[in-house]
Coordinates of C-alpha atoms in Angstrom, one line a residue:
M1 CA 23.0 4.1 33.9
A2 CA 21.9 0.8 32.3
E3 CA 20.6 -0.4 35.7
R4 CA 18.6 2.9 36.1
T5 CA 17.1 2.5 32.7
A6 CA 16.1 -1.1 33.4
A7 CA 14.5 -0.1 36.6
C8 CA 12.5 2.6 34.9
L9 CA 11.3 0.2 32.3
A10 CA 10.4 -2.3 34.9
L11 CA 8.2 0.3 36.7
L12 CA 6.4 0.9 33.4
G13 CA 5.8 -2.8 33.1
F14 CA 8.0 -3.3 30.0
L15 CA 10.4 -5.8 31.6
A16 CA 8.1 -7.1 34.4
L17 CA 6.3 -9.4 32.0
P18 CA 5.7 -13.1 32.4
A19 CA 8.6 -15.3 31.3
A20 CA 7.5 -18.8 32.1
A21 CA 7.6 -21.2 29.1
A22 CA 4.4 -22.4 27.7
D23 CA 3.5 -25.1 25.1
W24 CA 2.1 -22.8 22.4
P25 CA 1.1 -24.6 19.2
A26 CA 1.4 -22.6 16.0
E27 CA -2.3 -23.3 15.2
F28 CA -3.2 -20.9 18.0
W29 CA -1.2 -18.0 16.8
N30 CA -0.4 -18.6 13.0
P31 CA -2.9 -21.3 11.8
A32 CA -2.3 -20.4 8.1
G33 CA 1.5 -20.0 8.1
S34 CA 3.3 -18.7 5.0
P35 CA 7.1 -18.6 4.2
D36 CA 7.0 -14.8 3.9
D37 CA 5.4 -14.2 7.3
I38 CA 7.3 -12.1 9.7
V39 CA 7.2 -13.7 13.1
L40 CA 8.3 -12.0 16.3
P41 CA 8.4 -13.5 19.8
L42 CA 6.1 -12.8 22.7
P43 CA 6.5 -13.3 26.4
C44 CA 5.6 -16.8 27.6
D45 CA 7.4 -18.4 24.6
G46 CA 4.6 -17.1 22.4
A47 CA 4.8 -15.4 19.0
I48 CA 2.9 -12.9 16.9
T49 CA 2.8 -12.8 13.1
F50 CA 3.0 -9.8 10.8
R51 CA 2.7 -9.1 7.1
R52 CA 4.8 -6.6 5.1
V53 CA 2.8 -3.9 3.4
E54 CA 4.7 -2.3 0.6
T55 CA 4.0 1.3 -0.4
A56 CA 5.1 2.4 -3.9
A57 CA 6.8 5.9 -3.6
P58 CA 9.7 7.5 -5.4
D59 CA 13.1 8.2 -3.8
N60 CA 12.0 11.3 -2.0
W61 CA 11.1 11.4 1.7
L62 CA 8.2 13.8 1.0
A63 CA 6.7 11.6 -1.8
D64 CA 3.8 9.4 -0.9
E65 CA 1.1 7.3 -2.6
S66 CA -2.3 8.6 -3.5
L67 CA -5.1 6.7 -1.7
Q68 CA -8.9 6.8 -2.0
L69 CA -10.7 6.1 1.2
G70 CA -14.4 5.3 1.5
N71 CA -16.9 4.3 -1.1
S72 CA -19.5 5.9 -3.3
D73 CA -22.2 3.4 -2.2
T74 CA -22.6 4.6 1.4
A75 CA -26.4 5.3 1.7
G76 CA -27.0 6.6 5.2
Q77 CA -23.3 6.7 6.0
E78 CA -22.2 9.6 3.8
H79 CA -21.1 11.5 7.0
S80 CA -18.7 8.7 7.9
E81 CA -17.7 6.7 4.8
S82 CA -18.0 9.0 1.8
L83 CA -15.1 9.2 -0.7
L84 CA -12.0 11.0 0.5
R85 CA -8.7 11.5 -1.2
D86 CA -5.7 10.9 1.0
S87 CA -2.2 9.6 0.8
I88 CA 0.0 7.0 2.5
V89 CA 3.6 5.8 2.7
G90 CA 5.2 3.3 5.0
S91 CA 7.5 4.5 7.8
L92 CA 9.9 1.6 7.7
S93 CA 13.0 1.3 5.5
L94 CA 15.6 -1.4 6.0
D95 CA 18.2 0.3 3.8
G96 CA 17.5 3.8 5.1
T97 CA 16.3 5.1 1.8
P98 CA 12.8 6.5 1.1
A99 CA 12.3 4.4 -2.0
G100 CA 11.9 1.1 -0.1
R101 CA 9.4 2.2 2.6
F102 CA 6.8 -0.2 4.0
Y103 CA 5.0 -1.0 7.3
L104 CA 4.1 -4.2 9.1
I105 CA 0.6 -5.1 10.1
G106 CA -0.7 -8.0 12.2
K107 CA -1.6 -11.0 10.0
Y108 CA -4.4 -11.8 12.5
E109 CA -6.3 -9.9 15.2
V110 CA -4.5 -10.2 18.6
T111 CA -5.8 -13.2 20.4
R112 CA -6.8 -13.6 24.0
D113 CA -3.7 -15.6 24.9
Q114 CA -1.4 -13.1 23.1
Y115 CA -3.0 -10.2 24.9
A116 CA -2.7 -12.0 28.3
A117 CA 1.0 -12.9 27.7
V118 CA 1.8 -9.2 27.3
M119 CA -0.6 -7.7 29.8
N120 CA -1.0 -10.2 32.7
P121 CA 1.5 -11.0 35.4
S122 CA 1.3 -14.8 34.8
C123 CA 1.5 -16.8 31.6
P124 CA -1.7 -18.1 30.0
T125 CA -2.1 -21.7 29.2
P126 CA -2.7 -21.7 25.4
T127 CA -6.1 -23.1 24.5
E128 CA -8.6 -23.0 21.6
D129 CA -10.6 -20.3 23.4
G130 CA -7.3 -18.4 23.8
A131 CA -7.2 -18.3 19.9
L132 CA -10.3 -16.2 19.9
P133 CA -9.6 -12.5 19.2
A134 CA -9.1 -10.4 22.4
E135 CA -11.9 -7.9 22.8
A136 CA -13.5 -5.2 25.0
M137 CA -10.2 -3.7 26.2
S138 CA -10.2 0.0 26.5
W139 CA -8.4 2.1 23.8
L140 CA -5.7 3.1 26.3
D141 CA -5.2 -0.6 27.3
A142 CA -4.7 -1.3 23.6
Q143 CA -2.1 1.4 23.5
T144 CA -0.5 0.0 26.6
F145 CA -0.4 -3.5 25.0
A146 CA 1.6 -1.9 22.1
A147 CA 3.9 0.0 24.4
R148 CA 4.6 -3.0 26.7
L149 CA 5.3 -5.3 23.7
T150 CA 7.7 -2.7 22.2
G151 CA 9.6 -2.5 25.5
W152 CA 9.7 -6.3 25.8
L153 CA 11.0 -6.8 22.2
N154 CA 13.7 -4.2 22.7
A155 CA 14.8 -5.9 25.9
N156 CA 14.5 -9.5 24.7
A157 CA 14.5 -9.6 20.9
A158 CA 16.0 -6.3 19.7
G159 CA 17.9 -8.0 16.9
E160 CA 14.8 -9.7 15.5
L161 CA 12.8 -6.5 15.6
A162 CA 15.5 -4.5 13.9
A163 CA 16.0 -7.2 11.2
A164 CA 12.3 -7.1 10.4
A165 CA 11.6 -3.4 10.7
G166 CA 14.8 -1.4 10.8
P167 CA 16.1 1.0 13.5
Q168 CA 13.9 2.5 16.3
A169 CA 10.9 0.5 15.2
F170 CA 7.9 0.3 17.6
V171 CA 4.5 -1.4 17.9
R172 CA 1.4 0.8 17.8
L173 CA -2.2 0.9 16.6
P174 CA -2.6 1.6 12.8
S175 CA -3.7 4.9 11.4
E176 CA -7.0 4.7 9.4
E177 CA -5.0 5.1 6.2
E178 CA -2.7 2.2 7.0
W179 CA -5.6 0.0 8.0
E180 CA -7.7 0.7 4.9
F181 CA -4.8 0.5 2.5
A182 CA -3.9 -2.9 3.8
A183 CA -7.6 -4.0 4.0
R184 CA -8.1 -3.1 0.3
G185 CA -5.1 -5.2 -0.8
G186 CA -2.4 -2.5 -1.1
V187 CA -0.1 -2.7 -4.1
A188 CA -1.0 -6.4 -4.5
V189 CA -4.1 -5.2 -6.5
P190 CA -4.4 -2.5 -9.2
E191 CA -5.6 0.9 -8.0
A192 CA -8.9 0.5 -9.7
V193 CA -9.5 -2.7 -7.7
Q194 CA -8.4 -1.0 -4.5
R195 CA -11.4 1.4 -4.9
Q196 CA -14.0 -1.3 -5.0
R197 CA -16.4 -2.1 -2.1
L198 CA -14.5 -5.3 -1.1
F199 CA -11.0 -6.7 -1.9
P200 CA -11.0 -9.4 -4.6
M201 CA -12.6 -12.6 -3.5
E202 CA -12.6 -15.9 -5.4
G203 CA -15.4 -17.4 -3.4
A204 CA -18.4 -16.4 -1.4
L205 CA -18.2 -13.5 1.2
E206 CA -18.5 -16.0 4.0
D207 CA -15.3 -17.7 2.9
Y208 CA -13.4 -14.4 3.8
V209 CA -15.5 -12.5 6.4
W210 CA -17.2 -13.3 9.7
F211 CA -20.5 -11.4 9.8
A212 CA -23.9 -11.5 11.4
G213 CA -26.3 -14.2 10.3
F214 CA -26.6 -18.0 10.1
K215 CA -24.2 -18.2 7.1
S216 CA -21.4 -16.9 9.2
C217 CA -20.5 -16.3 12.8
D218 CA -24.0 -15.3 13.8
G219 CA -22.9 -13.1 16.7
V220 CA -20.3 -15.6 18.1
L221 CA -16.6 -14.8 18.0
Q222 CA -14.5 -17.2 15.9
P223 CA -10.8 -18.3 16.3
I224 CA -8.3 -16.4 14.1
G225 CA -7.2 -17.5 10.7
L226 CA -10.0 -20.0 9.8
L227 CA -11.1 -18.1 6.7
R228 CA -9.3 -17.1 3.5
P229 CA -7.0 -14.1 3.6
N230 CA -7.1 -10.9 1.5
P231 CA -4.6 -10.3 -1.3
L232 CA -1.9 -9.3 1.2
G233 CA -2.2 -12.5 3.2
I234 CA -4.1 -10.8 6.0
H235 CA -6.8 -12.8 7.7
D236 CA -10.1 -11.5 9.3
I237 CA -9.4 -7.9 8.3
L238 CA -13.2 -7.6 7.9
G239 CA -15.5 -9.0 10.5
N240 CA -15.1 -11.1 13.7
V241 CA -14.1 -8.1 15.9
Q242 CA -13.9 -4.5 14.7
E243 CA -10.3 -3.2 15.1
M244 CA -9.2 -0.1 16.9
T245 CA -7.0 2.5 15.1
A246 CA -4.8 5.2 16.5
D247 CA -7.1 8.0 15.2
F248 CA -9.9 9.8 16.9
Y249 CA -13.2 9.7 15.0
R250 CA -14.0 12.5 12.6
L251 CA -17.0 13.1 10.4
R252 CA -16.5 13.7 6.7
T253 CA -17.7 16.6 4.7
R254 CA -18.1 16.3 0.9
S255 CA -14.3 16.9 0.4
R256 CA -12.4 16.6 3.6
P257 CA -12.3 15.3 7.2
H258 CA -14.4 17.5 9.5
G259 CA -12.5 19.5 12.1
Q260 CA -14.2 18.1 15.2
L261 CA -12.6 15.1 16.9
G262 CA -14.6 12.6 18.8
G263 CA -14.1 9.2 20.4
G264 CA -12.1 6.3 19.1
T265 CA -12.3 4.9 15.5
A266 CA -12.8 1.2 14.8
R267 CA -12.6 -0.3 11.4
G268 CA -13.8 -3.4 9.6
G269 CA -17.0 -4.4 11.3
S270 CA -17.6 -7.5 13.4
C271 CA -19.8 -10.5 14.0
L272 CA -22.6 -8.0 14.6
T273 CA -22.3 -6.4 11.2
T274 CA -24.9 -7.5 8.7
E275 CA -23.8 -9.0 5.4
A276 CA -25.2 -5.9 3.5
R277 CA -22.9 -3.6 5.5
V278 CA -19.6 -5.5 5.0
R279 CA -17.2 -3.3 3.2
T280 CA -13.6 -2.0 3.6
A281 CA -14.9 1.5 4.1
E282 CA -16.7 0.5 7.3
R283 CA -16.0 3.0 10.2
A284 CA -17.5 3.2 13.7
E285 CA -17.0 5.5 16.6
F286 CA -16.7 4.0 20.1
P287 CA -16.5 5.9 23.4
L288 CA -13.2 5.9 25.3
Y289 CA -15.0 6.2 28.7
D290 CA -18.1 4.6 30.1
P291 CA -20.9 7.2 29.8
E292 CA -22.3 6.3 33.2
T293 CA -19.2 5.8 35.4
G294 CA -16.8 8.1 33.5
Q295 CA -14.2 5.4 33.8
L296 CA -12.1 3.8 31.0
A297 CA -14.2 1.3 29.1
G298 CA -14.0 -1.1 26.2
K299 CA -16.6 -2.3 23.9
P300 CA -17.7 -5.9 23.0
F301 CA -16.6 -7.2 19.6
T302 CA -13.9 -4.5 19.5
G303 CA -10.2 -5.7 19.4
L304 CA -6.9 -4.7 17.9
R305 CA -4.5 -5.5 15.1
P306 CA -1.1 -3.8 15.7
V307 CA 1.3 -2.3 13.2
I308 CA 5.0 -1.7 13.4
G309 CA 6.3 1.8 12.4
A310 CA 9.2 4.0 13.2
P311 CA 10.0 7.7 13.8
I312 CA 10.7 9.9 10.8
L313 CA 13.3 12.4 12.0
I314 CA 15.9 9.8 13.3
G315 CA 19.0 11.8 12.7
Q316 CA 20.5 14.9 11.3
D317 CA 21.4 13.2 8.0
R318 CA 17.8 12.3 7.5
I319 CA 16.6 15.8 8.4
D320 CA 19.1 17.3 5.9
R321 CA 17.8 15.0 3.2
I322 CA 14.2 15.8 4.0
N323 CA 15.0 19.5 3.7
E324 CA 16.5 18.8 0.2
D325 CA 13.5 16.8 -0.8
W326 CA 11.2 19.5 0.4
R327 CA 12.9 22.0 -1.9
D328 CA 12.8 19.5 -4.8
I329 CA 9.2 18.4 -4.5
G330 CA 7.7 21.9 -5.0
Q331 CA 9.9 23.0 -7.8
T332 CA 8.8 23.1 -11.4
R333 CA 10.2 20.5 -13.8
I334 CA 10.8 23.2 -16.4
Q335 CA 14.5 23.9 -16.8
I336 CA 14.7 27.6 -16.0
A337 CA 17.3 29.8 -14.4
P338 CA 16.8 30.3 -10.6
S339 CA 16.4 34.0 -11.3
D340 CA 13.4 33.2 -13.5
D341 CA 11.7 30.7 -11.1
P342 CA 8.3 32.3 -10.3
I343 CA 8.2 30.9 -6.8
T344 CA 11.6 32.3 -6.0
T345 CA 10.7 35.7 -7.6
L346 CA 7.5 36.0 -5.6
N347 CA 9.2 35.2 -2.4
R348 CA 12.0 37.7 -3.1
L349 CA 9.4 40.4 -3.9
A350 CA 7.6 39.6 -0.6
E351 CA 10.9 39.9 1.4
T352 CA 11.5 43.4 -0.1
E353 CA 7.9 44.7 0.1
D354 CA 7.2 47.2 2.9
D355 CA 3.4 47.1 2.7
P356 CA 2.2 44.3 4.9
A357 CA -0.9 43.6 2.8
T358 CA 1.1 43.3 -0.4
R359 CA 3.7 41.2 1.3
E360 CA 1.1 38.8 2.6
A361 CA -0.5 38.6 -0.9
L362 CA 2.8 37.8 -2.5
T363 CA 3.6 35.1 0.1
A364 CA 0.2 33.6 -0.4
A365 CA 0.6 33.6 -4.2
A366 CA 4.0 31.8 -3.9
A367 CA 2.5 29.2 -1.5
R368 CA -0.4 28.6 -3.9
F369 CA 2.0 28.3 -6.8
S370 CA 4.2 25.8 -4.9
N371 CA 1.1 23.7 -3.8
E372 CA -0.1 23.6 -7.4
M373 CA 3.3 22.5 -8.7
E374 CA 3.4 19.7 -6.0
R375 CA -0.1 18.6 -7.2
R376 CA 0.9 18.7 -10.8
N377 CA 4.2 16.8 -10.1
A378 CA 2.1 14.0 -8.4
I379 CA -0.2 13.9 -11.4
E380 CA 2.8 13.7 -13.7
S381 CA 4.2 10.8 -11.7
R382 CA 0.9 8.8 -12.0
S383 CA 0.7 9.7 -15.7
A384 CA 4.2 8.4 -16.3
V385 CA 3.4 5.1 -14.6
A386 CA 0.3 4.8 -16.9
V387 CA 2.4 5.5 -20.0
V388 CA 5.2 3.0 -19.1
N389 CA 2.5 0.4 -18.3
A390 CA 0.9 1.0 -21.7
G391 CA 4.2 0.6 -23.5
M392 CA 5.0 -2.6 -21.7
L393 CA 1.5 -4.0 -22.5
M394 CA 2.0 -3.0 -26.2
I395 CA 5.1 -5.2 -26.2
R396 CA 3.1 -8.0 -24.7
D397 CA 0.3 -7.6 -27.3
Y398 CA 2.9 -7.6 -30.1
I399 CA 4.3 -10.9 -28.8
I400 CA 0.8 -12.4 -28.6
G401 CA 0.1 -11.3 -32.1
A402 CA 3.4 -12.8 -33.3
E403 CA 2.5 -16.1 -31.7
L404 CA -0.9 -16.1 -33.4
I405 CA 0.7 -15.4 -36.8
T406 CA 3.2 -18.1 -36.3
N407 CA 0.5 -20.7 -35.5
I408 CA -1.6 -19.7 -38.4
E409 CA 1.3 -19.9 -40.8
K410 CA 2.2 -23.3 -39.4
V411 CA -1.4 -24.5 -40.1
S412 CA -1.2 -23.1 -43.6
K413 CA 2.1 -24.8 -44.3
A414 CA 0.7 -28.1 -43.2
G415 CA -1.8 -27.8 -46.0
D416 CA -4.9 -27.0 -43.9
D417 CA -7.2 -24.2 -45.2
V418 CA -6.9 -20.8 -43.5
D419 CA -9.6 -18.2 -43.8
P420 CA -8.0 -15.4 -45.8
Q421 CA -10.2 -12.8 -44.1
M422 CA -9.1 -14.0 -40.6
L423 CA -5.5 -14.0 -41.7
R424 CA -5.9 -10.4 -42.9
R425 CA -7.5 -9.3 -39.6
V426 CA -4.6 -10.8 -37.7
Y427 CA -2.0 -9.0 -39.8
E428 CA -4.0 -5.7 -39.5
R429 CA -4.2 -6.1 -35.8
Q430 CA -0.5 -6.5 -35.6
E431 CA 0.0 -3.3 -37.5
I432 CA -2.3 -1.5 -35.1
T433 CA -0.3 -2.9 -32.2
K434 CA 2.9 -1.6 -33.8
D435 CA 1.3 1.9 -34.2
A436 CA 0.1 1.9 -30.6
F437 CA 3.6 0.8 -29.4
L438 CA 5.3 3.6 -31.3
A439 CA 2.7 6.1 -30.0
S440 CA 3.5 5.1 -26.4
L441 CA 7.2 5.4 -27.1
V442 CA 6.9 8.9 -28.6
H443 CA 4.5 10.0 -25.9
A444 CA 6.8 8.7 -23.1
T445 CA 9.9 10.5 -24.5
D446 CA 8.2 13.7 -25.6
D447 CA 6.2 14.3 -22.4
F448 CA 8.5 12.9 -19.6
D449 CA 12.1 13.3 -18.8
Q450 CA 14.1 10.0 -18.3
P451 CA 14.4 10.2 -14.5
T452 CA 10.6 10.4 -14.3
L453 CA 10.2 7.4 -16.6
D454 CA 12.9 5.5 -14.6
Q455 CA 11.0 6.4 -11.4
A456 CA 7.8 5.2 -12.9
A457 CA 9.4 1.9 -13.8
A458 CA 10.7 1.5 -10.3
I459 CA 7.1 1.9 -9.0
I460 CA 5.7 -0.6 -11.5
R461 CA 8.5 -3.0 -10.6
K462 CA 7.7 -2.9 -7.0
E463 CA 3.9 -3.2 -7.6
N464 CA 4.4 -6.2 -9.9
A465 CA 6.6 -7.9 -7.3
A466 CA 3.7 -7.8 -4.8
R467 CA 0.9 -8.4 -7.4
H468 CA 2.5 -11.3 -9.3
Q469 CA 3.6 -13.5 -6.4
S470 CA 1.1 -16.2 -7.3
M471 CA 2.1 -16.3 -11.0
M472 CA 4.5 -18.8 -12.5
P473 CA 8.1 -17.7 -12.5
R474 CA 8.2 -17.5 -16.3
T475 CA 5.2 -15.1 -16.3
R476 CA 6.8 -12.9 -13.7
A477 CA 10.2 -12.9 -15.5
S478 CA 8.6 -12.0 -18.9
S479 CA 6.7 -9.1 -17.3
D480 CA 9.9 -7.8 -15.8
R481 CA 11.7 -8.2 -19.1
M482 CA 9.1 -6.4 -21.1
L483 CA 9.2 -3.5 -18.6
E484 CA 13.0 -3.2 -18.9
M485 CA 12.7 -3.4 -22.7
F486 CA 10.3 -0.5 -23.0
V487 CA 12.3 1.7 -20.6
D488 CA 15.5 0.9 -22.5
F489 CA 13.7 1.8 -25.8
T490 CA 12.8 5.2 -24.3
R491 CA 16.4 5.9 -23.5
R492 CA 17.6 5.0 -26.9
Y493 CA 14.8 6.8 -28.7
R494 CA 15.4 9.9 -26.7
G495 CA 19.1 9.9 -27.7
S496 CA 18.4 9.1 -31.4
P497 CA 14.8 10.1 -32.3
D498 CA 15.5 9.1 -35.9
T499 CA 16.0 5.4 -34.9
S500 CA 14.0 3.2 -37.3
P501 CA 11.0 1.6 -35.5
A502 CA 12.0 -1.6 -37.2
Q503 CA 15.0 -1.8 -34.9
F504 CA 12.7 -2.0 -31.9
Y505 CA 10.3 -4.5 -33.6
D506 CA 13.3 -6.7 -34.5
E507 CA 14.4 -6.8 -30.8
I508 CA 10.9 -7.7 -29.7
D509 CA 10.8 -10.4 -32.3
A510 CA 14.1 -11.7 -31.1
Y511 CA 12.7 -11.9 -27.5
Y512 CA 9.7 -13.7 -28.8
Q513 CA 11.9 -16.3 -30.5
D514 CA 13.8 -16.6 -27.2
L515 CA 10.5 -17.3 -25.4
R516 CA 9.5 -19.9 -28.0
G517 CA 12.9 -21.7 -27.6
R518 CA 12.6 -22.1 -23.8

């Protein structure tokens, strides 16, 4: 059986790949290496680098993360790049739970040498030109690259693939949602920043993007990884070559994707894109076949950046859990007896109704009610995240105020004059901070149950882990500690609403003193 399987794979080209060794310097495939890169081998002793893209979602297989695609500033491109609400969640999970989902995306565009190592019968000799992005392959050839690489990894590096991506992982082209979420910076930037025209840049546009014009590539392809990366450590996500996705092109109406499917969809622009048009919302349609010959065709300045994903329904246990989550996600959060659940009641009435029109109306009403509850539950989840973030920030503001008061009092004790009006304003500001903290605490416990707050804290914790990587360890630790403090306060306040606020202030003061003593 194993011999038969190997023979079939060989016929498909998965195992019949070049295997000769090659001197392949890292500067040609990972010129800006980082300790948290995920590197997988290629044929010909090559390698390809991926970045992990976290997605913040609760512990429910049907939960996902809200995502805004497009931009409001799309004059002349409204049909293609206008605002569109969507959702995303990764398909990989190393521990098999839905709370830790992520996906992997190429750190760079696939280079000419990497493409040749997978697709050609003989190994390339790595060169500087080979570090240019591969381009002009057909969409189906790009799919074949992903399929052949998946087969080769499973035959030659299955352990490495599983360690990086979990069971049954495979290489493919990204969805538009995966591409745009990663391009915007993912959870490494706040949602409000994700929605901006470009990901955060500390320098000029030409420090991050290859685009048309003398300031940049001026229509000439450039080697991968020479410019600065986006917040997720991904290079050249905008410009150089536009990147194929797995999706067929669709227009956009004012509120949704249009129903007509077209050719392929490429994202990100290229060296032919003008500086004024550079944006993460950039979309382009490209033909899958040559309009003159009718044969498969590629397009210049169009390449690929692969992702690694996995199937969803990978076993009966997973299917059973998804069914449980499906029932949970549409239920109301109000504690009522099953007999009083309006969705259950409507469905029961529909089952016993003889008149087809009435039965259809009852079923439709139950579906609308369930959809509305799912929408409201998603809104509640986002609101809980905002409230917990506010409480954590109030603790931080309280500590900043305490430090300011300490410094002023120190100056006063040293005999220096202190403006009494300034001192009064500082104390008044601290009282306002106390009131705001207490309001956040009451709001959190009155409006949300504890599992919702704990879930919100888990989302914030995951977002902070990605967003604060460049901060000093002490800053990251203090943010985590203030988050844990606020969530702990909500548990205690919920159990004893008559707890004196002074008890919470005393604990924050103690933590402040601990910070000062370090």
